[in-house]
Amino acid sequence: MKFKLSFLIIVLASTISLQAQTKREQIDSLLRCYYTDGKLNGSVLVSENGKIIYKNGFGYANFEWKIKNEPDTKFKIGSCTKQFTAVLIMMLIEEGKMSFNDYISKYISEYPIEKGNKITIHNLLSHTSGIPEYVNLPQMESLSFKDNKPDDFIKNFWDLELEFEPGTQLKYSNSGYFLLGIIIENITGKSYKQVITEKIFKPLAMSNSGVVNEIEILEKKAYAYTKEGDTLKVAPFIDASGAFSAGYIYSTVEDLFKWQLALQSNTLLKKESLDKMLTLNFSRYGYGFGIINLVMKNEENKTLYGHEGMINGFRSLIHFFREDNSSIIILDNNQNNGLYVISKDIRNILFDGK
């Protein structure tokens, strides 16, 4: 009887191990197909129930020297920066240093008063401010090649007419998140880099994450490439200072997994604050995160919250699943534009979803 019980335990353990291995193998096979087809060049991490089940690098961080991408390769993450900026604002609100209903003129005194007394912190966080998108300005081409000081940079768009009354519509705006970075600096008296390092990167031991400095020598850095047809080229240089708190962080898939665990465990924020961040505004965006409510084939509901980013040769995708603490993180340095499709295919392996 003991032999039969022991044998049953061994078989059960082997079956569980095989199932986990099969899931990893399916993800690996899928990603290798995307890599072979030229649709992926970067690093990927997948977690399930708070545990990493897959991480790997594909292609090269530097094609000239044939340096491979690895899970600890550093990538610019573009607009995925916004979730970090939003969390910093939430931390300041928890500390009683500001509120959602404060007008931006309270923290940026030079801002044109007729607009500054209309637009709230909530409007900036939720993309409901009506402020025009600065990346579409004609002067951005020249601004992209210089080191931009935030307080000077906002003068390029602060006089523009609002596209709609604050709070009446949702329109994605890098301009709003740029302003949030300035507000963070004005409240704390420190640079955005100092604040995010002290409040997030150091406490979470995200030692391979930071704010982009174009002249810094950075170990294990991914270089930027882009495609023209089937031809891969070095991406045109831009100075990431023009992205500021809307898009100038670099990180790794491993560090971003630490970020996921911290959010899910309320290490940085109270549960109520994360709930607020994941409350939909106009059906698709919270604070710093896009939100999708999924219904799986087994009729189980899941909340996907995350973001995608793009900046000179890089694309990024961070998808977290709140109910079971799982994640899909993809960082790419060939500016491949199909990361959402890859994530959806991985999601179907993870959850048998639709």
C-alpha atoms as one frame of an Amber mdcrd trajectory, in Angstrom:
protein
   0.000   0.000   0.000   2.841   2.362   0.851   4.482   1.503  -2.473   1.294
   2.315  -4.391   0.865   5.616  -2.525   4.488   6.609  -3.126   4.177   5.668
  -6.801   0.998   7.769  -7.088   2.721  10.783  -5.526   5.665  10.446  -7.925
   3.345  10.147 -10.934   1.307  13.163  -9.793   4.441  15.253  -9.238   5.799
  14.219 -12.632   2.499  15.130 -14.320   2.483  18.592 -12.725   6.113  19.129
 -13.743   5.393  17.974 -17.288   2.421  20.319 -17.581   4.542  23.280 -16.469
   7.339  22.265 -18.811   4.903  21.908 -21.709   3.623  25.443 -21.120   7.187
  26.763 -21.160   7.960  24.797 -24.287   4.856  26.144 -26.015   5.847  29.725
 -25.197   9.407  29.110 -26.346   8.261  27.547 -29.633   5.882  30.441 -30.246
   8.527  33.096 -29.609  11.121  31.354 -31.747   8.663  31.424 -34.633   8.158
  35.169 -34.187  11.932  35.653 -33.997  12.539  33.577 -37.129   9.866  35.609
 -38.958  11.666  38.833 -38.009   8.862  40.017 -35.711  10.746  39.848 -32.415
  14.224  40.925 -31.349  14.574  41.477 -27.622  13.851  39.948 -24.228  10.715
  38.269 -22.890   9.575  37.256 -19.410   6.359  35.424 -18.552   5.159  34.777
 -15.012   2.237  32.798 -13.628   0.870  33.142 -10.110   3.795  35.373  -9.162
   6.454  32.917 -10.391   8.619  33.226 -13.491   7.885  30.360 -15.873   9.798
  31.711 -18.873  12.497  34.256 -19.639  14.831  34.494 -22.604  16.526  36.809
 -25.041  16.220  36.771 -28.820  18.517  38.307 -31.403  21.078  40.970 -30.736
  21.386  43.918 -28.388  24.143  45.127 -30.712  24.157  43.802 -34.270  27.526
  45.316 -35.153  29.316  43.325 -32.445  26.884  40.384 -32.331  26.095  40.930
 -28.633  23.020  38.891 -27.755  19.918  40.057 -25.947  19.542  38.492 -22.501
  16.977  38.797 -19.676  19.208  41.435 -18.040  19.664  43.535 -21.207  18.597
  47.146 -20.685  16.004  48.620 -23.055  14.373  52.020 -23.298  10.711  51.419
 -22.443   9.131  54.598 -23.850   5.562  55.221 -22.717   5.651  52.343 -20.242
   7.335  55.047 -18.140   3.878  56.524 -17.519   2.903  53.861 -14.978   5.942
  54.809 -12.886   5.074  58.503 -13.068   1.491  57.741 -12.058   2.644  55.675
  -9.060   4.933  58.519  -7.914   1.937  60.872  -8.006  -0.158  58.368  -6.046
   2.600  58.108  -3.438   2.632  61.892  -3.031  -1.151  61.873  -2.666  -0.928
  59.168   0.005   1.638  61.357   1.791  -0.869  64.236   1.817   1.281  66.472
  -0.401  -1.313  66.881  -3.159  -4.778  65.734  -4.227  -6.539  64.572  -7.386
  -8.644  67.727  -7.543  -5.779  70.200  -7.312  -5.339  72.431 -10.344  -1.969
  72.341 -12.049  -1.491  76.074 -11.517  -0.997  75.245  -7.825   2.257  73.459
  -8.666   3.362  75.191 -11.883   2.820  78.858 -11.084   3.983  80.100 -14.510
   1.457  77.953 -16.382  -1.103  80.097 -18.294  -3.731  80.756 -15.668  -6.852
  80.325 -17.834  -5.807  76.727 -18.503  -3.939  76.053 -15.286  -7.077  76.737
 -13.255  -9.136  74.296 -15.333  -6.921  71.220 -15.497  -6.641  68.956 -12.462
  -4.152  66.265 -11.462  -6.896  63.733 -12.231  -7.155  65.117 -15.770  -3.411
  64.717 -16.341  -3.353  61.168 -14.956  -6.382  60.029 -16.962  -5.579  61.723
 -20.318  -8.673  63.920 -20.012  -6.906  67.315 -19.886  -7.474  68.442 -23.477
  -3.838  69.564 -23.759  -2.567  69.039 -27.340   0.011  66.342 -27.980   3.459
  67.951 -28.044   5.078  65.170 -30.092   3.095  66.418 -33.111   4.533  69.930
 -32.962   6.613  71.052 -35.978   9.532  72.045 -33.731   9.833  68.537 -32.266
  12.243  67.533 -35.028  14.799  70.073 -33.845  14.015  69.548 -30.139  14.711
  65.823 -30.527  18.422  66.501 -31.040  19.085  68.578 -27.928  19.161  68.125
 -24.177  15.846  69.658 -23.119  15.215  71.213 -19.721  11.659  70.340 -18.598
  10.713  73.840 -17.418  11.731  75.291 -20.779  10.305  72.453 -22.824   6.689
  72.899 -21.663   6.691  76.429 -23.078   6.441  74.790 -26.499   2.892  73.661
 -25.792   1.449  75.468 -22.781  -0.010  78.335 -24.852  -1.823  76.047 -27.280
  -5.614  76.037 -27.186  -7.172  73.076 -25.401  -8.665  70.497 -27.740 -11.668
  70.022 -25.443 -12.877  71.034 -22.005 -10.986  69.099 -19.305 -12.834  66.006
 -18.158 -15.197  65.769 -21.132 -13.154  63.423 -23.335 -10.205  61.061 -23.230
  -7.328  61.627 -25.637  -3.911  60.097 -25.006  -1.434  62.832 -24.125   2.299
  62.718 -23.538   1.973  66.403 -22.671  -0.021  65.625 -19.523   2.518  63.120
 -18.243   5.373  65.522 -18.996   3.630  68.051 -16.744   3.227  65.427 -14.005
   7.014  65.021 -13.945   7.486  68.747 -13.427   4.885  68.702 -10.659   6.759
  65.832  -8.959   9.965  67.880  -9.099   8.303  71.047  -7.796   6.649  69.271
  -4.858   9.719  67.300  -3.798  12.423  69.833  -4.663  14.322  67.003  -6.343
  14.841  65.867  -9.915  12.521  63.253 -11.399  15.542  60.940 -11.577  16.253
  61.358  -7.859  12.634  60.798  -6.870  12.077  57.661  -8.921  15.409  56.234
  -7.779  14.712  56.884  -4.097  11.044  55.885  -4.066  10.981  52.986  -6.539
  14.235  51.676  -7.991  16.261  51.403  -4.767  13.482  50.012  -2.516  12.633
  47.361  -5.126  16.284  46.556  -5.912  15.662  47.449  -9.547  19.394  47.870
 -10.056  19.199  47.604 -13.855  16.651  50.401 -14.268  17.130  54.127 -14.496
  16.525  57.365 -16.336  18.069  57.561 -19.797  21.219  59.633 -20.146  22.370
  59.583 -23.753  26.060  60.137 -22.925  26.206  57.619 -20.055  28.214  54.419
 -20.543  25.662  51.748 -19.684  26.564  48.094 -19.349  24.419  45.540 -21.196
  22.585  48.245 -23.108  20.414  47.386 -26.101  21.053  49.601 -29.118  18.264
  51.010 -31.245  17.446  49.657 -34.703  14.590  50.058 -37.116  13.470  48.472
 -40.375  12.884  49.831 -43.844  11.183  46.971 -45.608  13.417  43.966 -44.953
  16.477  46.108 -44.269  17.573  46.648 -40.676  19.192  50.013 -39.949  20.492
  51.918 -36.954  17.605  54.016 -35.660  17.940  57.794 -35.967  19.236  59.413
 -32.783  16.891  61.369 -30.577  17.600  62.797 -27.143  15.247  61.080 -24.704
  15.049  64.191 -22.514  12.175  65.268 -24.760  10.221  62.303 -23.419  10.973
  63.078 -19.743   8.404  61.604 -17.331   6.230  60.487 -20.244   8.827  58.109
 -21.644  12.497  58.158 -20.693  13.093  55.175 -18.409  15.199  52.151 -19.290
  14.739  48.760 -17.656  14.974  44.982 -18.053  12.332  42.257 -18.099  13.687
  40.988 -14.772  13.396  44.394 -13.093   9.911  44.895 -14.499   8.902  41.583
 -12.933   9.993  43.015  -9.569   7.829  46.028 -10.382   4.841  43.744 -10.997
   5.258  41.957  -7.677   5.529  45.268  -5.817   2.303  46.579  -7.359   0.392
  43.391  -6.714   1.588  43.078  -3.107   0.891  46.759  -2.272   4.542  47.254
  -1.370   4.585  50.800  -2.733   0.928  51.784  -2.574  -2.109  50.955  -0.519
  -4.619  48.640  -2.149  -7.078  51.517  -2.378  -4.582  53.524  -4.413  -3.989
  50.715  -6.904  -7.767  50.268  -7.130  -8.019  53.947  -8.025  -5.308  53.591
 -10.670  -7.225  50.703 -12.237 -10.584  52.475 -12.289 -11.625  53.039 -15.893
 -12.015  56.514 -17.328 -14.032  56.573 -20.543 -13.833  52.774 -20.725 -10.158
  52.160 -21.482  -7.637  53.988 -19.284  -7.017  54.390 -15.587  -3.977  56.192
 -14.208  -0.803  55.166 -16.067  -2.379  51.936 -17.285  -4.623  50.816 -20.075
  -7.171  48.321 -18.759  -8.890  45.438 -20.553 -11.495  43.221 -18.915 -11.152
  39.722 -20.367 -13.528  36.788 -20.285 -11.699  33.481 -20.661 -13.065  30.364
 -22.359 -13.941  28.906 -18.969 -15.909  32.124 -18.318 -13.351  33.255 -15.759
 -12.895  37.044 -15.625  -9.433  38.566 -15.702  -8.256  42.162 -15.545  -5.337
  42.964 -17.831  -3.633  46.215 -16.921  -0.573  47.452 -18.694   0.962  49.642
 -21.338   2.942  49.672 -24.539   5.759  52.023 -25.419   7.786  53.186 -28.404
  10.857  55.371 -28.668  13.560  55.572 -31.379  14.078  51.918 -32.302  12.496
  50.417 -29.186   9.098  48.976 -28.417   7.914  47.674 -25.074   4.908  45.872
 -23.677   4.023  45.271 -20.028   0.845  43.288 -19.333  -0.126  42.311 -15.792
  -3.080  40.150 -14.763  -4.469  41.196 -11.436  -6.486  38.176 -10.349  -3.650
  35.638 -10.465  -0.529  37.852 -10.343   0.723  36.813 -13.777   2.539  38.894
 -16.366   3.831  39.133 -19.918   6.758  41.509 -20.452   8.310  42.041 -23.902
  11.112  44.501 -24.693  12.261  44.888 -28.321  15.060  46.930 -29.915  14.046
  46.559 -33.583  10.862  48.630 -33.166   8.727  45.624 -34.089   5.106  46.737
 -33.937   3.286  43.459 -33.262   4.007  42.952 -29.579   0.335  42.988 -28.610
  -0.345  40.060 -30.950   2.590  38.155 -29.431   1.265  38.891 -25.950  -2.194
  37.671 -26.905  -0.743  34.394 -28.187   1.208  33.945 -24.953  -1.939  34.766
 -22.989  -3.791  32.002 -24.771  -1.111  29.521 -23.721  -1.211  30.776 -20.141
  -4.961  30.916 -19.681  -6.532  29.187 -22.670  -8.177  32.549 -23.240  -9.701
  34.378 -26.167
